[in-house]
Structures are given as C-alpha cells and as structure tokens.
Short mmCIF file of C-alpha atoms and ligand atoms in Angstrom, two decimals:
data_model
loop_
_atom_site.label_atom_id
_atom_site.label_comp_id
_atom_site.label_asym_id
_atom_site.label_seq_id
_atom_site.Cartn_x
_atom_site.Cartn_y
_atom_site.Cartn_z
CA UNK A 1 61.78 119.45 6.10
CA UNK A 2 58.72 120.63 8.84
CA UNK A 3 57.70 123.97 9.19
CA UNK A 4 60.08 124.71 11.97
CA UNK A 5 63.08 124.07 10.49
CA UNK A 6 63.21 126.25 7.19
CA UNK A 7 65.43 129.19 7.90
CA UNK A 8 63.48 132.23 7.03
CA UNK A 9 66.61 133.54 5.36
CA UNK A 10 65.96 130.70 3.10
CA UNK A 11 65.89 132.68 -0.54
CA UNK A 12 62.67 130.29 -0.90
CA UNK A 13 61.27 130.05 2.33
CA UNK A 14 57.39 130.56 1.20
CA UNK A 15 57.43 128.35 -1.23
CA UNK A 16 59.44 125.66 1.10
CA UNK A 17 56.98 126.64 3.78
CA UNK A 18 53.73 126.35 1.55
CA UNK A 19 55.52 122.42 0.48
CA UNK A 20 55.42 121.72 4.09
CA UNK A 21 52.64 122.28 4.87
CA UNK A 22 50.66 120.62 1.67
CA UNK A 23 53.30 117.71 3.02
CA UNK A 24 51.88 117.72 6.30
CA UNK A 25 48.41 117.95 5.17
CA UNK A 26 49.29 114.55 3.38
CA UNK A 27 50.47 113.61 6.66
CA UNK A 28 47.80 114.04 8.49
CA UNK A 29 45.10 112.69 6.48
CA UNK A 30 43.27 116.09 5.37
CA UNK A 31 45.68 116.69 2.01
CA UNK A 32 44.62 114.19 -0.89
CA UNK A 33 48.04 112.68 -2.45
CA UNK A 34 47.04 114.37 -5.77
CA UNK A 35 46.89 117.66 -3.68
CA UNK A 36 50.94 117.30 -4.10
CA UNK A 37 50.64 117.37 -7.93
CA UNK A 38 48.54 120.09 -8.01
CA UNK A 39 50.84 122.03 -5.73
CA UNK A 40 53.72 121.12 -7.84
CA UNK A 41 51.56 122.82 -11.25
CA UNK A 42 50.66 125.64 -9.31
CA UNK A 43 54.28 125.92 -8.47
CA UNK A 44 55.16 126.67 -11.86
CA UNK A 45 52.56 129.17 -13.03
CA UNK A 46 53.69 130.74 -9.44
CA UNK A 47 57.45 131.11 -10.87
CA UNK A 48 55.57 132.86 -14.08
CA UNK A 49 54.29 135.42 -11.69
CA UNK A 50 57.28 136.03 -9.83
CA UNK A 51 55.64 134.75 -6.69
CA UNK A 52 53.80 137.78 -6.21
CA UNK A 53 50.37 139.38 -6.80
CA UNK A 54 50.08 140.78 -10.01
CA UNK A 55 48.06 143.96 -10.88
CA UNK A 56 45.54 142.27 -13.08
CA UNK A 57 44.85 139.88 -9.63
CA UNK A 58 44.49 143.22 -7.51
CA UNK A 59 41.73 143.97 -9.65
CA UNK A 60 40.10 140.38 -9.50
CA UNK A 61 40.71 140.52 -5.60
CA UNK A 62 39.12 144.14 -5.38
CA UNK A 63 36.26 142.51 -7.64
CA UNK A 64 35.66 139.60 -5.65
CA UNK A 65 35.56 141.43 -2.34
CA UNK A 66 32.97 143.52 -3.79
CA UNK A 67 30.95 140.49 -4.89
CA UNK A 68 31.14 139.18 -1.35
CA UNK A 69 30.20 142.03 0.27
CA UNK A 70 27.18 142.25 -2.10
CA UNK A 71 26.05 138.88 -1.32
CA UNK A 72 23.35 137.96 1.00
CA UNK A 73 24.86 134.34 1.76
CA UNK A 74 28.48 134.44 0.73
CA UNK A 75 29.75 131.09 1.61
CA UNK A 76 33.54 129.41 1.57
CA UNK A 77 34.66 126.41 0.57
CA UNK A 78 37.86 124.31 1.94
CA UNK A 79 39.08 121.15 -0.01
CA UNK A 80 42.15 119.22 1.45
CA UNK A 81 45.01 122.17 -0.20
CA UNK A 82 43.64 124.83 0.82
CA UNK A 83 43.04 123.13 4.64
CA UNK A 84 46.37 122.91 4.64
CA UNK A 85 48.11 126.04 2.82
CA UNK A 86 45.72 128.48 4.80
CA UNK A 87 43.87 127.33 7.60
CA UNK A 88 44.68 130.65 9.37
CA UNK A 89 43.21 133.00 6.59
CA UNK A 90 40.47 131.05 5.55
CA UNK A 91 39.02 131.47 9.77
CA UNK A 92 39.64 135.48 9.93
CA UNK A 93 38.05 135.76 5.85
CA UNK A 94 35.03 133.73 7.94
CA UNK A 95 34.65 135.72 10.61
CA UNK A 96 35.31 139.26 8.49
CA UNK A 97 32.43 138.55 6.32
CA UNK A 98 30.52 136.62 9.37
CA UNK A 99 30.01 133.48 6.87
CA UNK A 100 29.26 130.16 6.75
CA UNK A 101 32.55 127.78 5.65
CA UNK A 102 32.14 124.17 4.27
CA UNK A 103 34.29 121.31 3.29
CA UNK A 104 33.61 120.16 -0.29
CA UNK A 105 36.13 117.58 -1.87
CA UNK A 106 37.01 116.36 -5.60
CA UNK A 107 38.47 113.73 -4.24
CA UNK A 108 35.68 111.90 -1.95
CA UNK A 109 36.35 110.59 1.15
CA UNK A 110 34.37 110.88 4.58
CA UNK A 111 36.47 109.99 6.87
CA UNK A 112 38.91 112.81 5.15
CA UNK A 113 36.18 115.73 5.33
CA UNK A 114 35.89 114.68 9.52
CA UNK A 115 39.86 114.93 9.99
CA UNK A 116 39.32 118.45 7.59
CA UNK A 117 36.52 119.50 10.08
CA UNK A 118 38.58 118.35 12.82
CA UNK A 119 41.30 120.49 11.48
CA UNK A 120 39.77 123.67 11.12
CA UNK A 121 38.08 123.80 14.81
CA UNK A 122 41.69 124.12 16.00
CA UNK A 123 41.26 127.72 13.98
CA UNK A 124 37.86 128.33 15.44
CA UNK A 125 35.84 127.20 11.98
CA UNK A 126 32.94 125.17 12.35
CA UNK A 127 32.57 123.16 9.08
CA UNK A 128 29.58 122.45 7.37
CA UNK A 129 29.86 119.42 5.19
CA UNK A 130 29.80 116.51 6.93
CA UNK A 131 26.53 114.33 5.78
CA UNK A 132 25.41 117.20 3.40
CA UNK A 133 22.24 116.15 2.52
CA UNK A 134 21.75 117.80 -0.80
CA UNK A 135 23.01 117.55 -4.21
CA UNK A 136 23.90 119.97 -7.01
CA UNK A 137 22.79 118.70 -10.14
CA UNK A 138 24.78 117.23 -12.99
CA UNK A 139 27.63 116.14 -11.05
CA UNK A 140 28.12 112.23 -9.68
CA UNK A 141 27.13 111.81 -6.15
CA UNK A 142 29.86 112.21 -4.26
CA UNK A 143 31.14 115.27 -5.78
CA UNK A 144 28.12 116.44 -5.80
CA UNK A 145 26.73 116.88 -1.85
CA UNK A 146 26.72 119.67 -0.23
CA UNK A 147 25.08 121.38 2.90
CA UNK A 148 21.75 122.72 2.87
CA UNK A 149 23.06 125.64 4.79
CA UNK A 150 26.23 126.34 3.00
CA UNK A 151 26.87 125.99 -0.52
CA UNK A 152 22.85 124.58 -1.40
CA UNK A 153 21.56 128.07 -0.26
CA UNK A 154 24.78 130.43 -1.29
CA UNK A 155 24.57 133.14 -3.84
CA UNK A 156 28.22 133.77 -3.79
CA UNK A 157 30.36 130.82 -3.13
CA UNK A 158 34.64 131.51 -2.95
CA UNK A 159 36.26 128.03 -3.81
CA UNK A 160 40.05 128.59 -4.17
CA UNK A 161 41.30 125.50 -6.73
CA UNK A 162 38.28 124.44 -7.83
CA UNK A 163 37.56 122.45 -10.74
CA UNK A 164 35.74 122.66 -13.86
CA UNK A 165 33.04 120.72 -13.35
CA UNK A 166 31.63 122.34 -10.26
CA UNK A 167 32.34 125.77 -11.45
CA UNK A 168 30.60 124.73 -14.23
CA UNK A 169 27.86 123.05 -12.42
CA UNK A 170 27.54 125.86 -9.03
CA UNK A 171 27.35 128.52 -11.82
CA UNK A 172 24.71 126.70 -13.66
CA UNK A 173 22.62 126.99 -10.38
CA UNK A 174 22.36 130.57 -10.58
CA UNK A 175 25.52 131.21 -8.07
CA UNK A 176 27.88 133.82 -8.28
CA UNK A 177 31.64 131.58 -8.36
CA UNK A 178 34.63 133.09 -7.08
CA UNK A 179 38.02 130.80 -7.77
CA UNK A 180 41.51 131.11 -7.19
CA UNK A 181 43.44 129.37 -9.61
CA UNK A 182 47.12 130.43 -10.66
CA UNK A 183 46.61 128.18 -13.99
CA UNK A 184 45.00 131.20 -16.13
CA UNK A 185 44.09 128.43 -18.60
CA UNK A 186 42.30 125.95 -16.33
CA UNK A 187 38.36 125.41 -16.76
CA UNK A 188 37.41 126.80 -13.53
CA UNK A 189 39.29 130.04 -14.80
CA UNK A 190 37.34 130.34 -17.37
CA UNK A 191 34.39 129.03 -16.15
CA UNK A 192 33.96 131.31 -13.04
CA UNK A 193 32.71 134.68 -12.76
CA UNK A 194 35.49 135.64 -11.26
CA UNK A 195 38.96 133.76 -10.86
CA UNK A 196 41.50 135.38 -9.07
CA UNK A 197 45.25 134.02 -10.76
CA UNK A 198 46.98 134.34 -7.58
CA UNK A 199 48.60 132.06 -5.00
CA UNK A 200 45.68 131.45 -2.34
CA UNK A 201 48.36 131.63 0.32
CA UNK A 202 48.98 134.98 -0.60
CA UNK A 203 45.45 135.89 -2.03
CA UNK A 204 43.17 135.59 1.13
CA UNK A 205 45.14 137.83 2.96
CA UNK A 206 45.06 140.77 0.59
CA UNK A 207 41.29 139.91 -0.57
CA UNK A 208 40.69 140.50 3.67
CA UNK A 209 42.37 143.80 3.26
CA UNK A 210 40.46 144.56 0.47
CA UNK A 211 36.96 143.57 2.21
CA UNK A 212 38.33 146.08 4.94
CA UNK A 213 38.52 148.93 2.56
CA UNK A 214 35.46 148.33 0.43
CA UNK A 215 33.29 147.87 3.51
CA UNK A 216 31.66 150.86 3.80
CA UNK A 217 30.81 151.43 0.39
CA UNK A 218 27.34 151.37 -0.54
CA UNK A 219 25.78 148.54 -2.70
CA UNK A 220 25.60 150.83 -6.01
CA UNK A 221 29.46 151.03 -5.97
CA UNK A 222 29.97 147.70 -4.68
CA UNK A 223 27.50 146.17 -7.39
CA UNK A 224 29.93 148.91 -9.97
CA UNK A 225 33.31 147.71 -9.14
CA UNK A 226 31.46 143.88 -10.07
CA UNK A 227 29.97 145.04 -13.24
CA UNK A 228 32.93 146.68 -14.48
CA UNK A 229 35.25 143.67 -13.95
CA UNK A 230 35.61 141.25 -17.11
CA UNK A 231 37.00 137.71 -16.02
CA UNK A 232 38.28 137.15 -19.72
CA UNK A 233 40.16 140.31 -20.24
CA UNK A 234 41.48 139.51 -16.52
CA UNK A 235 42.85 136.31 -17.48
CA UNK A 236 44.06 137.30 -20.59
CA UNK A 237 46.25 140.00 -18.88
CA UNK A 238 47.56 137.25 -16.63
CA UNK A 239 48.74 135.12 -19.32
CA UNK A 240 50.00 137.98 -21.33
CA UNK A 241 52.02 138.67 -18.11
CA UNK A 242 53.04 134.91 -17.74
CA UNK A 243 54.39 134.97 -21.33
CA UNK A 244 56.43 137.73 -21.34
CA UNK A 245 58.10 136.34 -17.96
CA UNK A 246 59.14 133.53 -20.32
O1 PTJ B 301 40.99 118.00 -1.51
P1 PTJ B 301 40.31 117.68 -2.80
O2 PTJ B 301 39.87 116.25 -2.89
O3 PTJ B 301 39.15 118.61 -3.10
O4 PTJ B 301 41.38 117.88 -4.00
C1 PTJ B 301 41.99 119.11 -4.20
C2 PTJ B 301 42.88 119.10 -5.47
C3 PTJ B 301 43.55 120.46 -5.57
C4 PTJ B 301 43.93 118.01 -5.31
C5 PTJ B 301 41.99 118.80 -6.71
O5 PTJ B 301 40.96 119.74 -6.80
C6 PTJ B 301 42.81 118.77 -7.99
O6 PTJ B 301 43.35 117.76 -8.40
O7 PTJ B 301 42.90 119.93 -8.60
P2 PTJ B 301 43.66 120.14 -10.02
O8 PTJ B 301 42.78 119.67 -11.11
O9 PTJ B 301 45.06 119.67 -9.94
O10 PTJ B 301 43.66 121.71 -10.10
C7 PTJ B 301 44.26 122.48 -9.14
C8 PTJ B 301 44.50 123.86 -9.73
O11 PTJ B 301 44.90 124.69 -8.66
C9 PTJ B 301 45.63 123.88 -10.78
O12 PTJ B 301 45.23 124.66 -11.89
C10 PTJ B 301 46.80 124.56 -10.05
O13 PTJ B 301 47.54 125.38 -10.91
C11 PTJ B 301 46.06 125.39 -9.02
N1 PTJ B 301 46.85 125.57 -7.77
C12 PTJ B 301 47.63 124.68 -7.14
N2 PTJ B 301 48.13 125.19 -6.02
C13 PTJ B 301 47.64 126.45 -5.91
C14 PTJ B 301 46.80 126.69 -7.03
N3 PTJ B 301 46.15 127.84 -7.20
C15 PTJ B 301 46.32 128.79 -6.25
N4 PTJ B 301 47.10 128.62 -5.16
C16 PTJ B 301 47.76 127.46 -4.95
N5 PTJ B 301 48.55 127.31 -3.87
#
C-alpha cells in the first residue's frame, strides 16, 4: 500500500505510513533491504512504548538538544532508514541548528549514498558524504569514511539507528554521540552518550521543539541540563517502562 492510499482513519496509520515509506525507500534504491528488518524490530519495542514518547525520552530529547546547542560543529547523519522515514525533519533539524548533514552507511554502497544525496536535495539538504576522504579509526574501510567537513571535524554528531561499532568507534574519537534507538538494549544505546529510545519519526520533531525552547539559554545551563542527564539510568527507565507494558 503507497503513502496515498492509507486512510488516515486507519487505527494504524503511522505505523502503515512509516512501512511505506521504509518500502519505498527499498524501492527507490536509498533503503538497504536489511533496513526492512530493522524496521520490523523497531516495530516491536515501538508497541512496548505504546507508540508514543515516553517521559524518560523527553528528558533524553531535552538533553540532546542541549548538547547540540552546546556544540561548536554539531553534525547529522542520514543512513538509508532514516532517508526514508524522515527526510522532512531531518532538513528543518539542519537548518534550525544551521548544520552540516552527511550520509554515512553500515551497509556500503556508492552508488546508494548518490541516490541518498539525490534524495535529500529534493528537501533542500546538501549531503556531505560522497568520496569522504577520511577515515575513523578501528573500523573497516568502508564503514569507516567520512567527510572531512562533517563527521571528521564534529564534536557532536546525532546518528539516529546507529550501530555499535561506530558509536563505539566516533566516541572513542573524543565526539559527543547522540543516537536514537527504540531497542534500549542495543550497543549503540549503551554505547552513546546519549540515546534517545524513541521512534525517530516522532523524535526529530519534538527534539526541534525542544532546540526552540532551550535556545536562548546560556551555555552554563545548557552545559547543566547535559551534565545532569545519565544515559544508563535513562535507559534503564525505558526498559523498566517496556516491561511493565508486558
Ligand atoms: O542504510 P544503512 O546501510 O546505514 O543501514 C541502516 C540499518 C538500520 C539497516 C542498519 O544500521 C542496521 O541493520 O541496523 P540494526 O543493527 O538493525 O539496528 C537498527 C536499530 O534501530 C534497532 O535496534 C532497531 O530497534 C532500531 N530502529 C529501527 N527502526 C527505528 C529504530 N529506532 C528508532 N526509530 C525507528 N524508526
């Protein structure tokens, strides 16, 4: 079923809608096939959460607008799901926090980061990530490029469903990493300074709000509202909240 033709009436139109478009995405060449699987698994930690924010995700959104606002050269990162899922978002996040956006894969594949680039000028993002020329260490080469300009020279880098090994491997170069992952047991959830267990289709928009309202804070708070959040009593919460749903 496209877009179009789910009836918004539909008792699970967002989560039809969010399948359509990681179908599409597929379609068009931007959406790895594995993206599907990992759809399908954040699917069911979604249903956990009742398909809606949570409070202890408020708190990691409030946290990780506050780290972006902070940073000096916040950068974002778009792999074939989140291309597809949020295209929309991911531009106005962009141009509310005047940053750079690049396109770094799990799943290698040039000719899939041009029809991701391709993708996103139709939202007004210019990609970085074509022919990065450098590489972050302790990851094999593919995986491991990225653009001198975005993620190479990033303090704070937001990479909704990351995995492990990067988180691992961007943290280990000194970077502050924001993730979005609704598995609260996944590496990069644990591995990140800050992981936000929240659908990214509903996360960006509220961590935009956020930004909005944090704005004109001054550093000291900003750099307070960080240093008060702790990602393992975060996650913790989540899953506490997960298993009582069961
Ligand atoms: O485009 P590429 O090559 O970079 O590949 C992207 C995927 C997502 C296919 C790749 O990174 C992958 O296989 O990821 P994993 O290991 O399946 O992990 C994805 C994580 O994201 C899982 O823990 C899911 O629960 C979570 N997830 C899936 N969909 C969403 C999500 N988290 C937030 N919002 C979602 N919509």
């Amino acid at each position: 079923m496209g877009e179009k033709e789910i009836p918004q009436s539909h008792p699970r139109y967002n989560s039809l809608m969010q399948r359509a478009r990681i179908e599409k995405g597929v379609r068009l060449g931007i959406t790895h096939l594995q993206g599907l699987i990992a759809q399908g698994r954040g699917e069911a930690y979604d249903y956990l959460l009742g398909e809606r924010t949570i409070a202890s995700a408020r708190e990691a959104i409030r946290a990780a607008a506050a780290q972006l606002l902070i940073a000096s050269h916040p950068v974002l990162s778009v792999n074939g799901n989140v291309a597809a899922l949020c295209p929309e978002a991911i531009a106005e996040l962009s141009n509310e926090l005047n940053c750079a956006v690049e396109t770094n894969l799990f799943y290698s594949g040039d000719e899939r980061k041009r029809k991701i680039v391709e993708h996103m000028k139709k939202y007004g993002v210019d990609l970085l990530g074509v022919g990065a020329e450098k590489k972050i260490p302790s990851l094999d080469s593919k995986r491991a490029a990225v653009s001198e300009e975005g993620i190479w020279k990033a303090d704070v880098v937001f990479v909704p469903l990351e995995d492990g090994d990067r988180t691992e491997a961007l943290c280990a170069m000194g970077k502050k990493v924001i993730v979005v992952d609704l598995s609260p047991r996944s590496r990069s959830a644990r591995k990140a300074d800050i992981c936000i267990v929240d659908n990214v289709v509903r996360c960006v928009p509220l961590l935009i709000e956020e930004i909005h309202m944090l704005k004109n804070e001054n550093s000291e708070s900003l750099q307070k509202i960080v240093s008060s959040f702790s990602n393992k009593r975060n996650l913790r919460e989540s899953l506490n909240f997960m298993k009582k749903q069961l």
